Amino acid sequence: RQPFTGPPENTREHIMQAAKALMSGDWELCCDLVLAVKIWDLMSDKGEIQEMLSHKIQHEGLRTFLFTFSNFYESLSLDHLARMFKLEKSAVHSIISKMIISDELCASLDQLSDLVILHQVEPSRVHDLS
């Protein structure tokens, strides 16, 4: 809509740009934008809250990346994902396992080679219409 988007000026703009960054897979920019909101200065346990938010954004960044870009990959290395999102390999394994179990991600884990094997599923008629 807007030909030029400058830096965010208020809380709403910070959150909207953070959401756009997360959707495009840039969790670090998302985290920076969320933590740049001035409301955190009013909280007594600012450090703990910001650390918890950063951790949650990393987790959701991984989930969003897998939702958005899984159609473009046949497999992904757990080590690569752990480095990419600065998470422990066990945390990445746990997140992906939960997504597979809850049918959010059509994939399987190859524990011998530490790979996530992504299964390409043809979109249904409903998916095509959406």
Coordinates of N, CA, C and O in Angstrom, one line a residue:
R1 N 0.8 -1.2 0.0 CA 0.0 0.0 0.0 C 0.8 1.3 0.0 O 0.6 2.2 -0.8
Q2 N 1.8 1.3 0.9 CA 2.6 2.5 1.0 C 3.9 2.4 0.2 O 4.5 1.3 0.3
P3 N 4.2 3.4 -0.6 CA 5.4 3.3 -1.4 C 6.7 3.3 -0.6 O 7.7 2.7 -0.9
F4 N 6.7 3.9 0.6 CA 7.8 4.0 1.4 C 7.4 3.7 2.9 O 6.5 4.3 3.4
T5 N 8.1 2.7 3.5 CA 7.8 2.4 4.9 C 9.1 2.8 5.7 O 10.1 2.2 5.5
G6 N 9.0 3.7 6.5 CA 10.1 4.2 7.3 C 10.2 3.3 8.6 O 9.5 2.3 8.7
P7 N 11.1 3.7 9.5 CA 11.2 2.9 10.7 C 9.9 3.1 11.6 O 9.2 4.1 11.5
P8 N 9.6 2.1 12.4 CA 8.4 2.1 13.2 C 8.5 3.3 14.2 O 9.5 3.5 14.8
E9 N 7.4 4.0 14.3 CA 7.3 5.1 15.2 C 6.6 4.9 16.5 O 6.8 5.5 17.5
N10 N 5.6 3.9 16.5 CA 4.8 3.7 17.7 C 4.8 2.2 18.0 O 5.3 1.4 17.2
T11 N 4.1 1.8 19.0 CA 4.1 0.4 19.4 C 3.4 -0.5 18.4 O 3.9 -1.6 18.0
R12 N 2.3 0.0 17.8 CA 1.6 -0.8 16.8 C 2.5 -1.1 15.6 O 2.6 -2.2 15.1
E13 N 3.2 0.0 15.1 CA 4.1 -0.2 14.0 C 5.2 -1.2 14.3 O 5.6 -2.0 13.4
H14 N 5.8 -1.1 15.5 CA 6.8 -2.1 15.9 C 6.3 -3.5 15.8 O 7.0 -4.4 15.3
I15 N 5.1 -3.7 16.4 CA 4.6 -5.1 16.4 C 4.2 -5.6 15.0 O 4.5 -6.7 14.6
M16 N 3.7 -4.7 14.2 CA 3.3 -5.1 12.8 C 4.6 -5.4 12.0 O 4.6 -6.4 11.3
Q17 N 5.6 -4.6 12.1 CA 6.8 -4.9 11.4 C 7.5 -6.2 11.9 O 8.1 -6.9 11.2
A18 N 7.4 -6.4 13.2 CA 7.9 -7.6 13.8 C 7.2 -8.8 13.3 O 7.8 -9.9 13.0
A19 N 5.9 -8.8 13.1 CA 5.1 -9.9 12.6 C 5.5 -10.1 11.1 O 5.7 -11.3 10.7
K20 N 5.7 -9.1 10.4 CA 6.1 -9.2 9.0 C 7.5 -9.9 8.9 O 7.8 -10.7 8.0
A21 N 8.4 -9.5 9.8 CA 9.7 -10.0 9.8 C 9.7 -11.5 10.1 O 10.4 -12.3 9.5
L22 N 8.8 -11.9 11.1 CA 8.7 -13.3 11.5 C 8.1 -14.1 10.4 O 8.6 -15.2 10.1
M23 N 7.2 -13.5 9.7 CA 6.6 -14.3 8.5 C 7.6 -14.5 7.4 O 7.5 -15.5 6.7
S24 N 8.5 -13.6 7.3 CA 9.5 -13.8 6.2 C 10.7 -14.6 6.7 O 11.7 -14.8 6.0
G25 N 10.7 -15.1 8.0 CA 11.8 -16.0 8.5 C 12.9 -15.2 9.2 O 13.8 -15.9 9.6
D26 N 12.7 -13.9 9.4 CA 13.8 -13.2 10.1 C 13.4 -13.0 11.6 O 12.9 -11.9 12.0
W27 N 13.7 -14.0 12.4 CA 13.3 -14.0 13.8 C 14.2 -13.0 14.6 O 13.7 -12.4 15.6
E28 N 15.4 -12.7 14.1 CA 16.3 -11.8 14.9 C 15.7 -10.4 14.8 O 15.7 -9.6 15.7
L29 N 15.3 -10.0 13.6 CA 14.7 -8.6 13.4 C 13.4 -8.5 14.2 O 13.2 -7.5 14.8
C30 N 12.6 -9.6 14.1 CA 11.4 -9.6 14.9 C 11.7 -9.4 16.4 O 11.0 -8.6 17.1
C31 N 12.7 -10.1 16.9 CA 13.0 -9.9 18.3 C 13.5 -8.5 18.6 O 13.1 -7.9 19.6
D32 N 14.3 -8.0 17.8 CA 14.8 -6.6 18.0 C 13.7 -5.6 18.0 O 13.7 -4.7 18.8
L33 N 12.7 -5.8 17.1 CA 11.6 -4.8 17.0 C 10.7 -4.9 18.2 O 10.3 -3.9 18.8
V34 N 10.4 -6.2 18.7 CA 9.6 -6.4 19.9 C 10.3 -5.8 21.1 O 9.6 -5.1 21.9
L35 N 11.6 -6.0 21.2 CA 12.3 -5.6 22.4 C 12.5 -4.1 22.4 O 12.9 -3.5 23.4
A36 N 12.4 -3.4 21.2 CA 12.6 -2.0 21.1 C 11.4 -1.2 21.6 O 11.5 0.0 21.7
V37 N 10.3 -1.9 21.9 CA 9.1 -1.1 22.3 C 9.4 -0.6 23.7 O 10.0 -1.3 24.6
K38 N 9.0 0.6 24.0 CA 9.3 1.3 25.2 C 8.6 0.9 26.4 O 9.0 1.2 27.5
I39 N 7.6 0.1 26.3 CA 6.8 -0.4 27.4 C 7.6 -1.2 28.4 O 7.3 -1.3 29.6
W40 N 8.6 -1.9 27.9 CA 9.4 -2.8 28.7 C 10.1 -2.0 29.9 O 10.4 -2.5 30.9
D41 N 10.4 -0.7 29.6 CA 11.0 0.1 30.7 C 10.1 0.3 31.9 O 10.6 0.6 33.0
L42 N 8.8 0.1 31.8 CA 7.9 0.3 32.9 C 7.7 -1.0 33.7 O 7.1 -0.9 34.8
M43 N 8.3 -2.1 33.3 CA 8.2 -3.3 34.0 C 9.4 -3.5 35.0 O 10.5 -3.2 34.7
S44 N 9.1 -4.1 36.1 CA 10.1 -4.3 37.1 C 11.1 -5.4 36.8 O 12.3 -5.3 37.0
D45 N 10.6 -6.5 36.2 CA 11.5 -7.6 35.9 C 11.7 -7.6 34.3 O 11.4 -8.7 33.7
K46 N 12.1 -6.5 33.8 CA 12.3 -6.3 32.4 C 13.2 -7.4 31.7 O 12.8 -7.9 30.7
G47 N 14.3 -7.7 32.3 CA 15.3 -8.6 31.8 C 14.7 -10.0 31.6 O 14.9 -10.7 30.6
E48 N 14.0 -10.5 32.6 CA 13.4 -11.8 32.6 C 12.3 -11.9 31.5 O 12.3 -12.9 30.7
I49 N 11.5 -10.9 31.4 CA 10.4 -10.9 30.4 C 11.0 -10.8 29.0 O 10.6 -11.6 28.1
Q50 N 12.0 -10.0 28.8 CA 12.6 -9.9 27.5 C 13.3 -11.2 27.1 O 13.3 -11.6 25.9
E51 N 14.0 -11.8 28.0 CA 14.6 -13.1 27.8 C 13.6 -14.2 27.4 O 13.8 -15.0 26.4
M52 N 12.5 -14.2 28.1 CA 11.4 -15.2 27.8 C 10.8 -14.9 26.4 O 10.6 -15.8 25.6
L53 N 10.6 -13.6 26.1 CA 10.1 -13.3 24.8 C 11.0 -13.7 23.7 O 10.6 -14.2 22.6
S54 N 12.3 -13.4 23.9 CA 13.3 -13.8 22.9 C 13.3 -15.3 22.6 O 13.3 -15.7 21.5
H55 N 13.2 -16.0 23.7 CA 13.2 -17.5 23.6 C 11.9 -18.0 22.8 O 12.0 -18.8 21.9
K56 N 10.8 -17.4 23.1 CA 9.5 -17.7 22.5 C 9.6 -17.3 21.0 O 9.1 -18.1 20.1
I57 N 10.1 -16.2 20.7 CA 10.2 -15.7 19.3 C 11.1 -16.7 18.5 O 10.9 -17.0 17.3
Q58 N 12.2 -17.2 19.1 CA 13.1 -18.2 18.4 C 12.3 -19.4 18.1 O 12.3 -19.9 17.0
H59 N 11.5 -19.9 19.1 CA 10.7 -21.1 18.9 C 9.7 -20.9 17.8 O 9.5 -21.7 16.9
E60 N 8.9 -19.8 17.9 CA 7.9 -19.5 16.9 C 8.5 -19.2 15.5 O 7.9 -19.4 14.5
G61 N 9.7 -18.6 15.5 CA 10.4 -18.4 14.3 C 10.7 -19.7 13.5 O 10.6 -19.8 12.3
L62 N 11.2 -20.7 14.3 CA 11.4 -22.0 13.7 C 10.1 -22.6 13.1 O 10.1 -23.1 12.0
R63 N 9.1 -22.5 13.9 CA 7.8 -23.1 13.5 C 7.3 -22.3 12.2 O 6.9 -23.0 11.2
T64 N 7.4 -21.0 12.2 CA 6.9 -20.2 11.1 C 7.8 -20.5 9.8 O 7.3 -20.6 8.7
F65 N 9.1 -20.7 10.0 CA 10.0 -21.0 8.9 C 9.5 -22.4 8.3 O 9.5 -22.5 7.1
L66 N 9.3 -23.3 9.2 CA 8.9 -24.7 8.7 C 7.5 -24.6 7.9 O 7.3 -25.2 6.9
F67 N 6.6 -23.8 8.5 CA 5.3 -23.7 7.8 C 5.4 -23.0 6.5 O 4.8 -23.4 5.5
T68 N 6.2 -22.0 6.4 CA 6.3 -21.2 5.2 C 7.2 -21.8 4.1 O 6.8 -21.8 3.0
F69 N 8.3 -22.4 4.5 CA 9.3 -22.8 3.5 C 9.4 -24.3 3.4 O 10.3 -24.8 2.6
S70 N 8.6 -25.1 4.0 CA 8.7 -26.6 3.9 C 8.5 -27.1 2.5 O 9.0 -28.1 2.2
N71 N 7.7 -26.4 1.8 CA 7.4 -26.8 0.4 C 8.6 -26.7 -0.5 O 8.6 -27.3 -1.6
F72 N 9.6 -25.9 -0.1 CA 10.7 -25.7 -1.0 C 11.9 -26.6 -0.7 O 12.9 -26.6 -1.3
Y73 N 11.8 -27.4 0.4 CA 12.9 -28.3 0.8 C 12.4 -29.8 0.8 O 11.2 -30.1 1.0
E74 N 13.4 -30.7 0.5 CA 13.1 -32.1 0.6 C 13.5 -32.6 2.0 O 12.9 -33.5 2.6
S75 N 14.6 -32.0 2.5 CA 15.1 -32.3 3.9 C 15.9 -31.1 4.4 O 16.3 -30.3 3.7
L76 N 15.9 -31.1 5.8 CA 16.6 -30.1 6.5 C 17.4 -30.7 7.6 O 17.0 -31.6 8.3
S77 N 18.6 -30.2 7.8 CA 19.5 -30.7 8.9 C 19.1 -30.1 10.2 O 18.9 -28.9 10.3
L78 N 19.0 -30.9 11.2 CA 18.7 -30.4 12.6 C 19.8 -29.5 13.1 O 19.5 -28.4 13.7
D79 N 21.1 -29.8 12.7 CA 22.2 -28.9 13.1 C 22.0 -27.5 12.4 O 22.3 -26.5 13.1
H80 N 21.7 -27.6 11.2 CA 21.5 -26.3 10.4 C 20.4 -25.4 11.0 O 20.6 -24.2 11.2
L81 N 19.3 -26.1 11.3 CA 18.2 -25.4 12.0 C 18.5 -24.8 13.3 O 18.2 -23.7 13.7
A82 N 19.3 -25.6 14.1 CA 19.7 -25.2 15.4 C 20.6 -24.0 15.3 O 20.5 -23.0 16.1
R83 N 21.5 -24.0 14.4 CA 22.4 -22.8 14.2 C 21.6 -21.6 13.7 O 21.8 -20.5 14.1
M84 N 20.7 -21.9 12.8 CA 19.9 -20.8 12.1 C 19.1 -20.0 13.2 O 18.9 -18.8 13.1
F85 N 18.5 -20.8 14.1 CA 17.6 -20.2 15.1 C 18.3 -20.1 16.5 O 17.6 -19.7 17.5
K86 N 19.6 -20.4 16.6 CA 20.3 -20.3 17.8 C 19.6 -21.0 19.0 O 19.4 -20.5 20.0
L87 N 19.2 -22.2 18.7 CA 18.6 -23.1 19.6 C 19.4 -24.4 19.8 O 20.3 -24.7 19.0
E88 N 19.2 -25.0 20.9 CA 19.8 -26.3 21.2 C 19.2 -27.3 20.2 O 18.0 -27.2 19.8
K89 N 20.0 -28.3 19.7 CA 19.6 -29.3 18.8 C 18.4 -30.1 19.4 O 17.5 -30.4 18.7
S90 N 18.4 -30.3 20.7 CA 17.4 -31.1 21.3 C 16.1 -30.3 21.3 O 15.0 -30.8 21.2
A91 N 16.2 -28.9 21.4 CA 15.0 -28.1 21.4 C 14.4 -28.1 20.0 O 13.1 -28.2 19.8
V92 N 15.2 -28.1 19.0 CA 14.7 -28.1 17.6 C 14.0 -29.5 17.3 O 13.0 -29.5 16.8
H93 N 14.7 -30.5 17.8 CA 14.1 -31.9 17.7 C 12.7 -31.9 18.4 O 11.8 -32.5 17.8
S94 N 12.6 -31.4 19.5 CA 11.4 -31.4 20.3 C 10.3 -30.6 19.6 O 9.1 -31.1 19.5
I95 N 10.6 -29.4 19.1 CA 9.6 -28.6 18.4 C 9.1 -29.3 17.1 O 7.9 -29.4 16.9
I96 N 10.0 -29.9 16.4 CA 9.6 -30.5 15.1 C 8.8 -31.8 15.4 O 7.8 -32.1 14.8
S97 N 9.2 -32.5 16.5 CA 8.5 -33.7 16.9 C 7.0 -33.4 17.2 O 6.1 -34.0 16.8
K98 N 6.9 -32.3 18.0 CA 5.5 -31.9 18.4 C 4.7 -31.5 17.2 O 3.5 -31.8 17.1
M99 N 5.3 -30.8 16.2 CA 4.6 -30.4 15.0 C 4.2 -31.6 14.2 O 3.1 -31.6 13.6
I100 N 5.1 -32.6 14.1 CA 4.7 -33.9 13.4 C 3.6 -34.6 14.0 O 2.6 -35.0 13.4
I101 N 3.7 -34.7 15.4 CA 2.6 -35.5 16.1 C 1.3 -34.8 16.0 O 0.3 -35.5 15.8
S102 N 1.3 -33.5 16.0 CA 0.0 -32.8 15.9 C -0.5 -32.5 14.5 O -1.4 -31.7 14.2
D103 N 0.2 -33.1 13.5 CA -0.1 -33.0 12.1 C 0.0 -31.6 11.5 O -0.7 -31.2 10.6
E104 N 0.8 -30.8 12.1 CA 1.1 -29.5 11.6 C 2.1 -29.5 10.5 O 2.2 -28.6 9.7
L105 N 3.0 -30.5 10.5 CA 4.0 -30.6 9.6 C 4.1 -32.1 9.1 O 4.1 -33.0 9.8
C106 N 4.0 -32.2 7.7 CA 4.0 -33.5 7.1 C 5.5 -33.9 6.9 O 6.1 -33.5 5.8
A107 N 6.1 -34.5 7.8 CA 7.5 -34.8 7.8 C 7.8 -36.0 8.7 O 7.0 -36.5 9.4
S108 N 9.1 -36.5 8.6 CA 9.6 -37.5 9.5 C 11.0 -37.2 9.9 O 11.7 -36.5 9.2
L109 N 11.4 -37.7 11.0 CA 12.7 -37.4 11.5 C 13.6 -38.7 11.3 O 13.3 -39.8 11.6
D110 N 14.8 -38.4 10.6 CA 15.7 -39.5 10.4 C 16.8 -39.3 11.5 O 17.6 -38.4 11.4
Q111 N 16.8 -40.1 12.5 CA 17.7 -39.9 13.7 C 19.1 -40.4 13.4 O 20.0 -39.9 14.0
L112 N 19.3 -41.2 12.4 CA 20.7 -41.6 12.1 C 21.4 -40.5 11.4 O 22.6 -40.3 11.7
S113 N 20.8 -39.8 10.5 CA 21.5 -38.7 9.9 C 21.1 -37.3 10.4 O 21.6 -36.3 9.9
D114 N 20.3 -37.2 11.4 CA 19.8 -36.0 12.0 C 19.2 -35.1 11.0 O 19.5 -33.9 10.9
L115 N 18.3 -35.6 10.2 CA 17.6 -34.9 9.1 C 16.1 -34.9 9.4 O 15.5 -35.8 9.9
V116 N 15.4 -33.8 9.0 CA 14.0 -33.7 8.9 C 13.6 -34.0 7.4 O 14.0 -33.2 6.6
I117 N 13.0 -35.1 7.2 CA 12.6 -35.4 5.8 C 11.2 -34.9 5.6 O 10.2 -35.3 6.3
L118 N 11.0 -33.9 4.7 CA 9.8 -33.2 4.5 C 9.0 -34.0 3.3 O 9.6 -34.2 2.3
H119 N 7.8 -34.3 3.6 CA 7.0 -35.0 2.6 C 6.1 -34.0 1.9 O 5.4 -33.2 2.5
Q120 N 6.3 -34.0 0.5 CA 5.5 -33.1 -0.3 C 4.1 -33.6 -0.4 O 3.9 -34.7 -0.9
V121 N 3.1 -32.8 0.0 CA 1.7 -33.2 -0.1 C 1.0 -32.3 -1.1 O 1.2 -31.1 -1.1
E122 N 0.3 -32.9 -2.0 CA -0.5 -32.1 -3.0 C -1.6 -31.3 -2.3 O -2.3 -31.9 -1.5
P123 N -1.7 -30.0 -2.5 CA -2.7 -29.3 -1.9 C -4.1 -29.7 -2.4 O -4.3 -30.1 -3.5
S124 N -5.0 -29.7 -1.4 CA -6.4 -30.1 -1.8 C -7.1 -29.0 -2.5 O -6.6 -27.9 -2.6
R125 N -8.3 -29.3 -2.9 CA -9.1 -28.2 -3.6 C -9.3 -27.0 -2.7 O -9.3 -25.9 -3.1
V126 N -9.6 -27.3 -1.4 CA -9.8 -26.2 -0.5 C -8.6 -25.4 -0.3 O -8.6 -24.1 -0.3
H127 N -7.4 -26.0 -0.3 CA -6.1 -25.2 -0.2 C -5.9 -24.4 -1.4 O -5.5 -23.2 -1.3
D128 N -6.3 -24.9 -2.6 CA -6.1 -24.1 -3.8 C -7.0 -22.9 -3.8 O -6.7 -21.9 -4.3
L129 N -8.2 -23.1 -3.3 CA -9.2 -22.0 -3.3 C -8.8 -20.9 -2.2 O -9.2 -19.7 -2.4
S130 N -8.0 -21.2 -1.2 CA -7.7 -20.3 -0.2 C -6.7 -19.3 -0.5 O -6.1 -19.1 -1.5

